[in-house]
Coordinates of C-alpha atoms in Angstrom, one line a residue:
Chain M
M1 CA -23.0 42.4 -19.4
K2 CA -25.1 40.3 -17.1
R3 CA -28.7 40.6 -17.7
G4 CA -28.8 41.1 -13.1
A5 CA -26.7 43.4 -13.8
R6 CA -28.9 45.9 -14.8
L7 CA -31.4 45.8 -12.6
G8 CA -31.2 48.2 -8.9
V9 CA -31.6 46.7 -5.9
G10 CA -35.4 47.4 -5.7
E11 CA -36.7 45.4 -8.7
R12 CA -33.4 42.7 -7.2
R13 CA -35.4 42.8 -4.0
S14 CA -38.9 42.1 -5.2
I15 CA -37.3 39.5 -7.1
A16 CA -36.1 37.6 -4.6
I17 CA -40.0 38.2 -2.8
G18 CA -41.1 37.1 -5.3
I19 CA -39.4 33.8 -5.6
G20 CA -40.1 33.4 -1.6
V21 CA -43.9 33.9 -2.1
L22 CA -43.7 31.6 -5.2
A23 CA -41.9 28.7 -3.2
W24 CA -44.6 29.2 -0.3
V25 CA -46.8 28.5 -2.5
V26 CA -45.4 25.7 -3.9
A27 CA -44.9 23.9 -0.5
L28 CA -48.1 24.6 0.9
I29 CA -49.9 22.5 -2.0
W30 CA -47.2 20.2 -1.7
I31 CA -48.2 19.9 2.1
F32 CA -52.2 20.5 2.0
P33 CA -52.8 16.7 1.8
I34 CA -50.5 15.6 4.5
A35 CA -51.3 19.2 6.5
W36 CA -55.6 17.9 5.9
T37 CA -54.8 14.5 6.8
V38 CA -53.3 15.3 10.1
L39 CA -56.1 17.7 11.0
T40 CA -58.6 14.9 10.0
S41 CA -57.4 12.8 12.1
F42 CA -57.7 14.8 15.5
K43 CA -61.0 15.6 14.6
T44 CA -64.3 13.6 15.4
E45 CA -66.2 11.6 12.8
Q46 CA -69.2 14.0 12.6
D47 CA -66.7 16.7 11.8
A48 CA -64.6 14.8 9.5
A49 CA -67.3 14.2 7.7
A50 CA -69.0 17.1 7.3
Q51 CA -65.3 19.3 7.2
T52 CA -66.7 21.4 10.5
F53 CA -65.2 22.0 13.7
H54 CA -68.1 21.9 16.1
Q55 CA -66.2 19.4 18.5
G56 CA -62.4 20.4 18.9
L57 CA -59.7 18.2 18.2
S58 CA -58.4 15.5 20.5
F59 CA -56.3 11.7 19.7
G60 CA -59.5 9.8 20.2
R61 CA -59.3 8.1 16.3
Y62 CA -55.6 7.2 17.3
S63 CA -57.0 5.3 20.4
D64 CA -59.6 3.8 18.0
I65 CA -57.2 2.6 15.4
A66 CA -55.5 1.1 18.3
H67 CA -58.2 -1.4 19.5
S68 CA -59.2 -3.0 16.5
I69 CA -61.9 -5.4 16.5
P70 CA -61.1 -8.9 17.6
G71 CA -61.3 -10.9 14.5
T72 CA -59.4 -7.9 12.1
L73 CA -55.6 -7.3 11.3
S74 CA -54.6 -5.4 14.6
L75 CA -51.9 -2.7 14.8
Q76 CA -49.6 -5.1 16.4
T77 CA -50.0 -7.8 13.6
A78 CA -49.8 -5.5 10.6
F79 CA -46.9 -3.6 12.0
T80 CA -44.6 -6.4 13.0
N81 CA -45.2 -7.9 9.8
S82 CA -44.2 -5.2 8.2
L83 CA -40.9 -4.1 10.3
V84 CA -39.7 -8.3 10.0
V85 CA -40.8 -8.1 5.5
V86 CA -38.8 -4.4 5.3
V87 CA -35.5 -5.6 7.4
V88 CA -35.0 -8.8 6.6
S89 CA -35.9 -7.8 2.7
T90 CA -33.4 -4.7 2.9
L91 CA -30.9 -6.6 4.8
I92 CA -30.4 -9.5 2.0
V93 CA -31.1 -6.5 -0.8
L94 CA -27.8 -4.7 0.5
L95 CA -26.2 -8.3 1.4
L96 CA -26.2 -9.4 -2.2
A97 CA -25.8 -5.6 -3.8
L98 CA -22.5 -5.1 -2.3
P99 CA -21.0 -7.7 -4.3
A100 CA -22.9 -7.6 -7.0
A101 CA -21.7 -3.5 -7.4
Y102 CA -18.1 -4.3 -6.2
A103 CA -17.8 -6.5 -9.5
L104 CA -19.7 -3.9 -11.5
A105 CA -17.7 -0.6 -10.8
I106 CA -14.0 -1.5 -9.1
R107 CA -12.9 -5.2 -10.5
P108 CA -15.7 -4.8 -13.6
V109 CA -16.1 -8.1 -14.8
R110 CA -16.5 -9.0 -18.3
K111 CA -19.6 -7.7 -20.0
W112 CA -20.6 -5.6 -17.3
R113 CA -22.5 -3.6 -19.3
D114 CA -24.8 -6.5 -20.1
V115 CA -25.1 -7.5 -16.5
L116 CA -26.1 -3.9 -15.6
F117 CA -29.0 -3.7 -18.6
F118 CA -30.6 -7.4 -17.7
F119 CA -30.6 -6.1 -13.9
I120 CA -32.5 -3.1 -15.0
S121 CA -34.9 -5.7 -17.6
T122 CA -36.1 -7.0 -14.9
K123 CA -38.0 -3.8 -13.6
F124 CA -39.6 -3.7 -17.6
L125 CA -42.2 -6.0 -16.9
P126 CA -45.2 -4.4 -15.2
V127 CA -45.8 -5.9 -11.8
V128 CA -49.5 -6.5 -12.6
A129 CA -47.9 -8.7 -15.6
S130 CA -46.4 -10.7 -13.3
I131 CA -48.6 -12.0 -10.6
F132 CA -50.4 -14.7 -12.1
P133 CA -47.5 -17.0 -12.6
I134 CA -46.3 -15.9 -9.0
Y135 CA -49.9 -16.2 -7.1
V136 CA -49.5 -20.0 -9.2
Y137 CA -46.7 -21.0 -7.6
A138 CA -46.5 -19.1 -4.1
E139 CA -49.8 -21.2 -3.8
K140 CA -48.0 -24.3 -5.2
W141 CA -45.2 -23.7 -2.3
N142 CA -47.8 -22.7 0.2
L143 CA -46.4 -19.7 0.4
I144 CA -49.9 -17.8 0.3
G145 CA -50.5 -15.6 3.3
T146 CA -46.9 -15.7 4.6
R147 CA -44.4 -12.9 5.0
T148 CA -41.6 -15.4 2.8
I149 CA -43.7 -14.5 0.1
L150 CA -43.1 -10.8 0.7
V151 CA -39.9 -10.6 1.3
V152 CA -38.9 -12.9 -1.8
L153 CA -40.7 -10.4 -4.0
Y154 CA -39.5 -7.6 -2.2
I155 CA -35.8 -8.7 -2.6
A156 CA -36.5 -9.3 -6.1
I157 CA -38.1 -5.6 -6.9
N158 CA -35.3 -4.2 -5.1
L159 CA -32.2 -5.6 -5.9
P160 CA -31.9 -4.0 -9.5
L161 CA -32.4 -0.6 -8.0
A162 CA -29.7 -1.4 -5.3
I163 CA -27.4 -2.9 -7.5
W164 CA -27.5 0.4 -9.7
M165 CA -27.1 2.9 -7.1
T166 CA -24.4 0.6 -4.9
R167 CA -22.1 0.9 -8.1
S168 CA -22.3 4.4 -9.0
F169 CA -21.3 5.3 -5.6
F170 CA -18.6 2.7 -5.1
M171 CA -17.5 4.9 -9.1
E172 CA -17.4 7.5 -7.0
V173 CA -14.8 5.4 -4.6
P174 CA -11.5 7.3 -5.9
R175 CA -9.0 4.8 -7.6
E176 CA -6.4 5.7 -5.8
L177 CA -7.1 4.7 -2.9
I178 CA -8.2 0.9 -3.8
E179 CA -4.7 0.8 -5.2
A180 CA -2.7 1.8 -2.3
A181 CA -5.3 -0.4 -0.8
E182 CA -3.9 -2.7 -2.8
I183 CA -0.5 -1.8 -2.5
D184 CA -0.7 -1.7 1.3
G185 CA -1.6 -5.6 1.3
T186 CA -5.4 -5.8 2.6
S187 CA -7.7 -8.8 1.5
L188 CA -10.4 -7.9 -0.5
V189 CA -12.7 -8.2 3.1
N190 CA -10.6 -5.9 4.7
Q191 CA -10.9 -3.6 1.7
L192 CA -14.5 -3.5 1.3
R193 CA -14.5 -2.7 4.8
S194 CA -11.8 -0.2 5.8
V195 CA -11.6 1.6 2.4
I196 CA -14.5 1.7 0.8
L197 CA -18.0 0.9 2.5
P198 CA -16.7 4.2 4.9
I199 CA -16.6 6.0 1.8
A200 CA -19.8 4.7 0.4
A201 CA -21.7 4.5 4.0
P202 CA -23.9 7.7 2.5
G203 CA -24.9 6.5 -0.8
I204 CA -25.5 2.8 0.8
A205 CA -27.7 4.4 3.5
A206 CA -30.0 6.1 0.5
T207 CA -29.9 3.1 -1.1
A208 CA -31.3 0.9 2.0
L209 CA -33.9 4.2 2.8
L210 CA -35.5 3.7 -0.6
C211 CA -35.0 0.1 -0.4
V212 CA -37.1 0.4 3.5
I213 CA -39.6 3.2 1.2
F214 CA -40.4 0.8 -1.7
A215 CA -41.1 -2.5 1.1
W216 CA -42.9 -0.7 4.1
N217 CA -45.5 0.9 1.0
E218 CA -45.6 -2.1 -1.1
Y219 CA -49.3 -2.8 -1.7
F220 CA -50.1 -4.7 -4.6
Y221 CA -47.9 -7.7 -4.4
A222 CA -48.9 -7.6 -0.3
I223 CA -52.9 -7.6 -1.5
Q224 CA -52.8 -10.2 -3.6
L225 CA -50.8 -12.3 -1.7
N226 CA -51.1 -11.9 1.5
F227 CA -54.5 -11.1 3.2
A228 CA -54.3 -13.2 5.8
S229 CA -52.4 -12.9 9.0
G230 CA -49.2 -11.9 6.9
S231 CA -50.9 -8.5 6.3
T232 CA -48.6 -5.5 6.3
M233 CA -49.2 -1.9 7.4
P234 CA -51.0 -0.5 3.7
Q235 CA -53.7 -3.6 4.6
W236 CA -53.9 -2.7 7.9
V237 CA -54.3 1.1 6.9
I238 CA -57.4 -0.1 4.1
S239 CA -58.9 -2.2 7.0
N240 CA -60.0 0.9 8.1
V241 CA -61.9 2.2 5.3
S242 CA -65.5 0.4 6.5
T243 CA -68.7 -0.2 4.3
R244 CA -70.7 0.5 7.4
G245 CA -70.1 3.9 7.4
N246 CA -67.9 7.3 6.8
F247 CA -64.8 6.1 8.8
L248 CA -62.8 9.4 7.4
A249 CA -61.1 11.0 10.7
K250 CA -59.6 7.1 11.5
L251 CA -58.6 6.5 8.3
S252 CA -57.0 9.5 8.2
A253 CA -55.4 8.3 11.6
A254 CA -54.2 5.2 10.5
S255 CA -52.4 6.9 7.5
I256 CA -50.5 9.0 9.7
V257 CA -49.4 6.1 11.7
A258 CA -48.4 4.1 9.0
C259 CA -46.3 7.0 7.7
L260 CA -44.3 7.8 10.9
P261 CA -41.5 5.3 10.5
V262 CA -40.7 6.0 7.0
V263 CA -40.5 10.0 7.7
L264 CA -38.5 8.8 10.9
A265 CA -36.8 6.7 8.5
G266 CA -35.9 9.2 6.1
W267 CA -34.7 11.7 8.8
A268 CA -32.4 9.1 10.7
A269 CA -30.6 8.7 7.1
Q270 CA -30.7 11.9 6.1
K271 CA -28.2 12.8 8.9
R272 CA -26.3 9.7 8.2
M273 CA -26.1 10.9 4.2
I274 CA -25.3 14.1 4.6
R275 CA -22.0 13.9 7.1
G276 CA -19.1 14.4 4.7
L277 CA -18.9 12.4 1.6
S278 CA -15.4 11.2 0.7
M279 CA -14.2 14.8 1.7
G280 CA -10.2 14.8 2.1
A281 CA -9.6 11.7 0.9
L282 CA -7.1 13.6 -2.2
K283 CA -5.8 16.5 -2.4
Chain N
M1 CA 16.4 -2.4 -0.1
A2 CA 17.2 -4.2 -3.8
S3 CA 17.5 -3.1 -7.0
V4 CA 15.2 -3.3 -10.1
Q5 CA 15.0 -4.3 -13.3
Y6 CA 12.7 -3.3 -15.6
D7 CA 13.2 -6.7 -18.4
D8 CA 12.0 -5.8 -21.6
A9 CA 8.8 -4.7 -19.8
T10 CA 5.8 -3.7 -21.9
R11 CA 2.4 -2.6 -21.7
L12 CA 0.1 -2.2 -24.7
Y13 CA -3.4 -1.3 -23.4
P14 CA -6.6 -2.7 -25.1
G15 CA -7.5 -1.1 -28.0
T16 CA -4.4 0.8 -28.7
P17 CA -2.5 0.5 -31.7
K18 CA 0.9 1.3 -29.6
P19 CA 2.3 0.2 -26.4
A20 CA 2.5 2.2 -23.2
V21 CA 5.5 1.6 -22.4
N22 CA 7.7 -0.4 -24.8
E23 CA 10.3 -3.1 -24.3
L24 CA 11.4 -0.9 -21.2
E25 CA 15.0 -1.9 -20.4
L26 CA 16.4 -0.5 -17.2
T27 CA 18.2 -1.1 -14.1
I28 CA 18.2 1.0 -11.1
D29 CA 20.5 0.0 -8.5
D30 CA 19.8 -0.4 -4.9
G31 CA 19.3 2.9 -2.7
E32 CA 19.3 4.5 -6.0
L33 CA 16.6 7.3 -6.8
L34 CA 15.9 7.2 -10.6
V35 CA 13.3 9.8 -11.8
L36 CA 11.5 9.0 -14.6
V37 CA 10.7 12.0 -16.6
G38 CA 8.6 12.7 -19.7
P39 CA 5.8 14.5 -21.0
S40 CA 2.4 13.5 -20.2
G41 CA 1.5 10.1 -22.6
S42 CA 5.4 9.7 -22.6
G43 CA 4.3 6.7 -20.7
K44 CA 6.3 7.1 -17.1
S45 CA 3.2 6.8 -14.9
T46 CA 2.7 3.3 -16.4
A47 CA 6.5 2.4 -15.7
L48 CA 5.7 3.2 -12.2
R49 CA 2.2 1.2 -12.2
M50 CA 4.1 -1.7 -13.7
L51 CA 6.7 -2.1 -11.3
A52 CA 3.3 -1.7 -8.4
G53 CA 1.6 -4.3 -9.7
L54 CA -1.4 -2.4 -10.7
E55 CA -0.5 -3.2 -14.3
P56 CA 0.1 -5.9 -15.9
L57 CA 2.5 -6.9 -18.4
D58 CA 1.7 -8.1 -21.7
D59 CA 5.5 -8.7 -22.5
G60 CA 8.8 -8.7 -20.8
R61 CA 9.4 -9.1 -17.3
I62 CA 10.1 -7.0 -13.7
L63 CA 12.8 -8.0 -10.9
I64 CA 12.4 -7.0 -7.8
G65 CA 15.9 -7.6 -6.1
G66 CA 16.5 -10.1 -8.5
N67 CA 13.1 -11.8 -7.8
D68 CA 10.5 -11.7 -10.7
V69 CA 8.1 -10.7 -9.7
S70 CA 5.8 -10.0 -13.2
R71 CA 3.0 -11.8 -11.7
V72 CA 3.2 -11.0 -8.4
P73 CA -0.1 -9.0 -6.7
P74 CA 1.0 -5.3 -5.6
R75 CA 0.7 -7.1 -2.2
A76 CA 3.2 -9.5 -2.2
R77 CA 6.1 -7.0 -3.8
D78 CA 7.0 -5.5 -0.5
I79 CA 7.4 -1.6 -2.1
A80 CA 5.4 1.4 -1.1
M81 CA 3.6 3.8 -3.1
V82 CA 3.4 7.5 -3.2
F83 CA 0.6 8.8 -4.9
Q84 CA -0.3 12.0 -6.4
N85 CA -2.7 12.8 -4.6
Y86 CA -1.9 11.5 -1.7
A87 CA -4.9 9.2 -1.6
L88 CA -5.1 8.7 2.3
Y89 CA -8.0 7.3 4.0
P90 CA -10.5 9.5 4.3
N91 CA -12.1 7.8 7.4
L92 CA -8.4 7.1 9.4
D93 CA -7.1 9.3 11.1
V94 CA -3.0 10.3 10.4
A95 CA -1.6 7.6 12.9
Q96 CA -4.2 4.8 11.5
N97 CA -3.2 5.8 7.7
M98 CA 0.6 5.4 8.3
G99 CA -0.1 2.7 10.2
F100 CA -2.6 0.7 8.0
A101 CA -0.3 -1.1 5.7
L102 CA 1.4 -2.6 9.1
K103 CA -2.1 -3.8 10.5
Q104 CA -2.2 -5.5 7.6
Q105 CA 1.0 -7.4 7.7
G106 CA -0.4 -8.4 11.4
V107 CA 2.0 -6.1 12.7
H108 CA 1.7 -5.8 17.2
K109 CA -0.1 -2.8 17.9
D110 CA 2.7 -1.8 20.4
E111 CA 5.4 -2.0 17.4
R112 CA 3.1 -0.4 14.9
T113 CA 1.9 2.6 17.2
K114 CA 6.6 3.0 18.0
R115 CA 7.4 2.8 14.2
V116 CA 5.2 5.5 13.2
R117 CA 5.9 7.6 15.8
E118 CA 9.5 7.3 14.7
V119 CA 8.5 8.2 11.6
A120 CA 6.2 11.2 12.6
K121 CA 9.0 12.7 14.6
L122 CA 10.9 12.2 11.6
L123 CA 8.4 14.1 9.1
D124 CA 6.8 16.7 12.0
L125 CA 3.7 15.0 12.0
E126 CA 3.6 14.2 15.5
P127 CA 1.0 17.1 16.7
Y128 CA -1.3 16.0 14.3
L129 CA -1.4 12.1 14.7
D130 CA -5.1 11.8 15.6
R131 CA -6.6 14.1 12.8
K132 CA -8.6 13.0 9.9
P133 CA -6.9 14.0 6.6
R134 CA -9.6 16.8 6.1
N135 CA -8.0 18.4 8.6
L136 CA -4.6 18.7 7.4
S137 CA -2.9 20.9 5.1
G138 CA -2.0 20.4 1.6
G139 CA 1.9 20.3 3.0
Q140 CA 0.9 18.1 5.4
R141 CA -1.4 15.5 3.8
Q142 CA 1.5 15.2 1.4
R143 CA 3.8 14.5 4.7
V144 CA 1.7 11.8 5.9
A145 CA 1.5 9.8 2.2
M146 CA 5.1 9.8 2.4
G147 CA 4.9 8.9 6.3
R148 CA 2.8 6.1 5.4
A149 CA 5.3 5.0 2.6
I150 CA 8.5 5.4 5.2
V151 CA 6.4 3.0 8.1
R152 CA 6.5 -0.2 5.9
R153 CA 10.6 0.3 5.4
P154 CA 9.7 -1.2 1.6
Q155 CA 12.6 -2.7 -0.8
V156 CA 11.2 0.4 -3.5
Y157 CA 9.5 3.5 -2.9
L158 CA 7.3 4.5 -5.6
M159 CA 6.6 8.2 -6.1
D160 CA 4.3 9.4 -8.8
E161 CA 4.4 13.1 -8.6
P162 CA 4.1 13.5 -5.1
L163 CA 5.0 16.9 -5.2
S164 CA 2.5 18.4 -7.7
N165 CA -0.3 19.4 -5.9
L166 CA 1.9 21.7 -3.7
D167 CA 2.1 25.3 -4.3
A168 CA 5.7 26.5 -5.4
K169 CA 7.3 27.6 -2.6
L170 CA 6.8 24.4 -0.7
R171 CA 7.4 21.7 -3.4
V172 CA 11.1 24.0 -3.9
Q173 CA 11.5 23.2 0.4
T174 CA 9.4 19.6 -0.2
R175 CA 11.9 18.3 -2.8
A176 CA 15.0 19.4 -1.0
E177 CA 14.0 17.4 2.3
L178 CA 12.4 14.5 0.2
V179 CA 16.2 14.0 -1.7
E180 CA 17.9 14.6 1.9
L181 CA 15.6 11.7 3.6
Q182 CA 16.2 9.1 0.6
R183 CA 19.6 9.6 1.1
R184 CA 19.6 9.1 4.8
L185 CA 17.0 6.1 4.3
A186 CA 19.2 4.8 1.1
V187 CA 16.0 2.8 0.5
T188 CA 15.6 2.4 -3.8
T189 CA 13.0 4.9 -5.4
V190 CA 11.7 5.7 -8.7
Y191 CA 10.2 8.8 -8.8
V192 CA 7.7 10.0 -11.5
T193 CA 7.4 13.7 -12.8
H194 CA 6.5 15.9 -15.5
D195 CA 8.7 18.6 -14.2
Q196 CA 12.8 18.1 -15.5
V197 CA 13.8 20.6 -12.8
E198 CA 12.5 18.0 -10.4
A199 CA 14.3 15.0 -12.5
M200 CA 17.6 17.7 -12.9
T201 CA 17.5 18.2 -9.2
M202 CA 16.4 15.3 -7.5
G203 CA 17.3 12.3 -9.8
H204 CA 20.9 10.2 -9.0
R205 CA 20.4 9.1 -12.6
V206 CA 17.2 10.5 -15.0
A207 CA 15.1 8.2 -17.5
V208 CA 13.6 10.4 -20.1
L209 CA 10.8 8.6 -21.8
R210 CA 8.8 9.8 -25.3
D211 CA 5.6 8.1 -26.4
G212 CA 6.5 5.0 -24.5
D213 CA 9.6 4.6 -25.5
L214 CA 13.4 5.3 -23.6
Q215 CA 15.1 8.0 -24.4
Q216 CA 18.0 7.9 -22.3
V217 CA 19.3 7.2 -18.6
D218 CA 22.0 9.2 -16.9
P219 CA 23.1 11.3 -14.3
P220 CA 21.2 14.8 -14.5
S221 CA 24.2 16.4 -15.8
K222 CA 25.4 14.1 -18.2
L223 CA 21.9 14.3 -19.1
Y224 CA 21.7 18.3 -19.8
H225 CA 25.9 18.3 -21.1
E226 CA 25.6 15.2 -23.8
P227 CA 22.4 15.0 -24.2
A228 CA 21.6 11.3 -27.0
N229 CA 19.2 13.2 -29.2
L230 CA 17.7 16.0 -30.0
F231 CA 14.3 15.1 -28.0
V232 CA 16.1 15.0 -24.7
A233 CA 18.1 17.9 -25.6
G234 CA 14.7 20.3 -25.8
F235 CA 13.3 18.5 -22.9
I236 CA 16.1 19.4 -20.7
G237 CA 16.9 22.5 -19.8
S238 CA 15.0 25.7 -19.5
P239 CA 14.7 28.1 -21.0
A240 CA 15.2 25.1 -23.8
M241 CA 18.1 24.9 -26.3
N242 CA 17.6 27.3 -29.0
M243 CA 17.8 24.8 -32.4
L244 CA 18.3 25.8 -35.8
P245 CA 17.9 23.5 -38.8
V246 CA 21.3 23.1 -40.7
S247 CA 22.9 20.9 -43.9
V248 CA 25.3 18.7 -41.7
D249 CA 28.4 18.9 -42.5
H250 CA 32.1 19.2 -41.3
A251 CA 31.3 22.8 -40.8
V252 CA 27.5 24.3 -40.5
K253 CA 26.3 28.1 -40.8
I254 CA 24.5 29.4 -38.2
A255 CA 23.0 32.8 -39.1
G256 CA 25.4 33.0 -41.9
V257 CA 29.0 32.2 -39.3
E258 CA 30.4 29.3 -39.8
I259 CA 31.7 26.4 -37.5
R260 CA 33.9 23.2 -38.2
I261 CA 32.7 20.4 -36.6
A262 CA 36.2 18.1 -37.6
D263 CA 33.7 14.6 -36.6
A264 CA 30.7 15.9 -38.1
P265 CA 29.0 13.5 -40.3
G266 CA 29.6 14.4 -44.3
G267 CA 26.8 14.5 -47.3
G268 CA 24.8 17.6 -46.3
Q269 CA 21.9 16.2 -45.2
R270 CA 19.6 18.2 -43.0
G271 CA 19.7 18.3 -39.5
T272 CA 19.4 20.6 -36.4
V273 CA 22.4 22.5 -34.5
G274 CA 21.7 23.3 -30.7
F275 CA 22.7 25.0 -28.3
R276 CA 22.1 26.5 -25.0
P277 CA 21.3 29.8 -23.7
E278 CA 24.2 30.7 -21.9
T279 CA 26.4 30.0 -25.2
V280 CA 25.5 32.4 -26.2
V281 CA 27.4 36.2 -25.3
I282 CA 25.8 39.2 -26.2
G283 CA 27.9 42.3 -27.4
T284 CA 29.1 45.1 -29.4
E285 CA 30.8 43.4 -31.3
G286 CA 30.9 39.7 -32.6
P287 CA 29.9 37.7 -35.7
I288 CA 26.1 37.4 -35.9
P289 CA 23.4 40.5 -35.4
A290 CA 20.6 40.4 -34.1
R291 CA 17.8 42.4 -32.4
I292 CA 16.4 42.3 -29.3
R293 CA 12.4 41.0 -28.9
L294 CA 11.8 40.9 -24.8
V295 CA 14.6 40.8 -21.8
E296 CA 13.0 38.9 -18.7
D297 CA 15.5 40.0 -15.7
L298 CA 15.0 37.0 -13.0
G299 CA 17.3 39.2 -11.3
S300 CA 19.8 36.3 -10.5
E301 CA 20.0 35.9 -13.9
A302 CA 18.1 37.5 -17.0
F303 CA 16.6 36.0 -20.1
V304 CA 17.1 38.0 -23.3
H305 CA 14.9 36.5 -26.2
L306 CA 16.6 37.4 -30.2
V307 CA 15.7 37.1 -33.7
I308 CA 18.9 36.3 -35.6
D309 CA 18.7 35.8 -39.5
H310 CA 19.0 32.4 -40.4
E311 CA 19.3 30.6 -43.7
G312 CA 16.8 33.9 -44.9
E313 CA 14.6 33.3 -42.6
E314 CA 13.9 35.1 -39.2
R315 CA 14.8 32.6 -36.1
R316 CA 13.9 33.3 -32.4
I317 CA 16.7 32.4 -29.9
V318 CA 17.2 32.7 -26.5
A319 CA 20.2 33.8 -24.6
K320 CA 21.2 33.4 -20.7
V321 CA 23.1 36.8 -19.7
E322 CA 24.1 37.6 -15.9
P323 CA 22.5 40.8 -14.6
P324 CA 22.5 43.9 -15.0
F325 CA 21.7 43.7 -18.5
H326 CA 21.6 46.9 -20.0
G327 CA 19.7 46.7 -23.5
N328 CA 16.3 47.4 -24.6
V329 CA 13.5 45.5 -26.6
D330 CA 14.4 46.7 -30.5
D331 CA 18.1 47.6 -29.8
S332 CA 20.3 45.8 -32.3
V333 CA 23.3 43.7 -31.0
R334 CA 26.3 41.5 -31.8
L335 CA 26.0 38.1 -31.0
T336 CA 28.9 35.2 -30.0
L337 CA 28.6 31.5 -29.7
R338 CA 31.2 30.6 -26.5
G339 CA 30.6 26.7 -24.9
T340 CA 28.9 24.1 -26.4
V341 CA 27.2 23.8 -29.7
H342 CA 25.6 20.2 -30.4
L343 CA 24.9 19.1 -33.9
F344 CA 21.8 16.4 -34.4
D345 CA 21.5 14.2 -37.4
G346 CA 17.7 14.4 -39.9
A347 CA 16.5 11.2 -37.1
E348 CA 17.3 13.4 -34.8
A349 CA 20.5 11.5 -32.7
R350 CA 23.0 13.5 -31.7
R351 CA 26.2 13.2 -34.4
A352 CA 29.0 15.6 -32.9
T353 CA 29.9 18.2 -30.2
V354 CA 32.2 20.9 -30.5
T355 CA 33.1 23.5 -28.0
L356 CA 33.8 26.9 -29.1

């Protein structure tokens, strides 16, 4: 006899309520920092510093951050830099990961396990440990302060994960579909384009989203290698921290602006990811 | 259209001691529907996949229309395959699925549409041409898979258990339609199934495989009445042939009753005697005493499960009788054998057959 079967209707209802309450508590704890930041971003600096509400809410801080002090990093520059770095690095990552995943999942090369392990092993080294040689060579090749160095590094960092992920999504493409395509006479390109990619699309979208999020949020390399013209959004957020006083509200507004594109990208990708995976392919 | 020939074709999966298909010698005539049948692991699917080019040959050759295709990739073999789970492209609609191969071949769009329409009409798929596979029933998907093969007008159809995902009633219906269709199109077809009823009802000839070895290739009736060995005898027919251990000689004793088999080998080695359920006649008189264990009345026929005393041991046999059958469990009855009795030697080969 199952344990649940012995409970009365009233007891089951109170358990349901209990779980509901718990879920709300957890959700509120999770959302608190974000809610706090959003709220603070609409306050005046005085209110924000004192954690009070005397002067009401306004978009004033957003207006402040949009108009940067001449000579400092502007939102427009940082946003453009981030966009270029994120889009270029993610596209190149996908371009490299898809053929690699094909070679590791659908028509596995010999020693594919070793290859997979090699890719993931590149993530074993702490980022900090690699910065010194990277810096030296970046300087030698005049790449310090350029978007190029960030693109290259983000590709290197995202590629192993992207290969692992797309490989696992390619593995889920039913074997028979690929065989059917082979018998139907598809070329390799057509096989990828008409059969494999449509089925793996939600997974590829998920992979791309993760690459975008990482590249958008990456801070360490950006700050070490790129403190000038090529600076990205995380640096711009930090540039709003000032030694001349407390600018909590402005910093909050900057944080929210920096978050928004990722949230939107996540929301867009989610719709794509949910659309039925390989429904109806088999049976 | 073309003949197919397996010439010594062997496939050994890496890391396995025994070939999945071992030195297969088999010729399939132009326009023939040949069924490959056997239990799981017998190598029937592997044999089909070798013909498709999805599985490499470790030895021997495969010829389609007299040409050696052993090293030819699947797309250049001019074959079409129907998969057990249909393998329809989920992102393409029915018409695109059926026209996919033609598109790959570079057939013009008008010609493609025309051919797809023809086949859709043939298979009653016209109303569904713009539907995606996920919006089709199992039977419809099966027909799309068939249609995809037919549209191509290939030299050979390969079918890998195409009916096994249908429910029982639809399976029987589709089976008949498929046989008719194949006869009409007259395209050489190799059909894999584990279901001996499908094999018997569909095949012009049936090839029985066991552990990668070909046991017998013959028309269904010959397979049933003249099985080459004990395995084929037991695999073909439902309920299975009754089998009893005996000493092989010119006369064998079944439950103490002597049966003369003139052309049997002498010597008294241990072997098996086999007789089909319809050979067993139940009555109030007869030489063999038996007890009823179970009666299965299907309406059109009835199977009576019996216990007899053979060589001092209780043995179970099955009789097929015409209903109505008036007998109850635990009744004592008398049996007579009337019909064909086979004798198999210690190596399981059939050595003699008599008709009583």
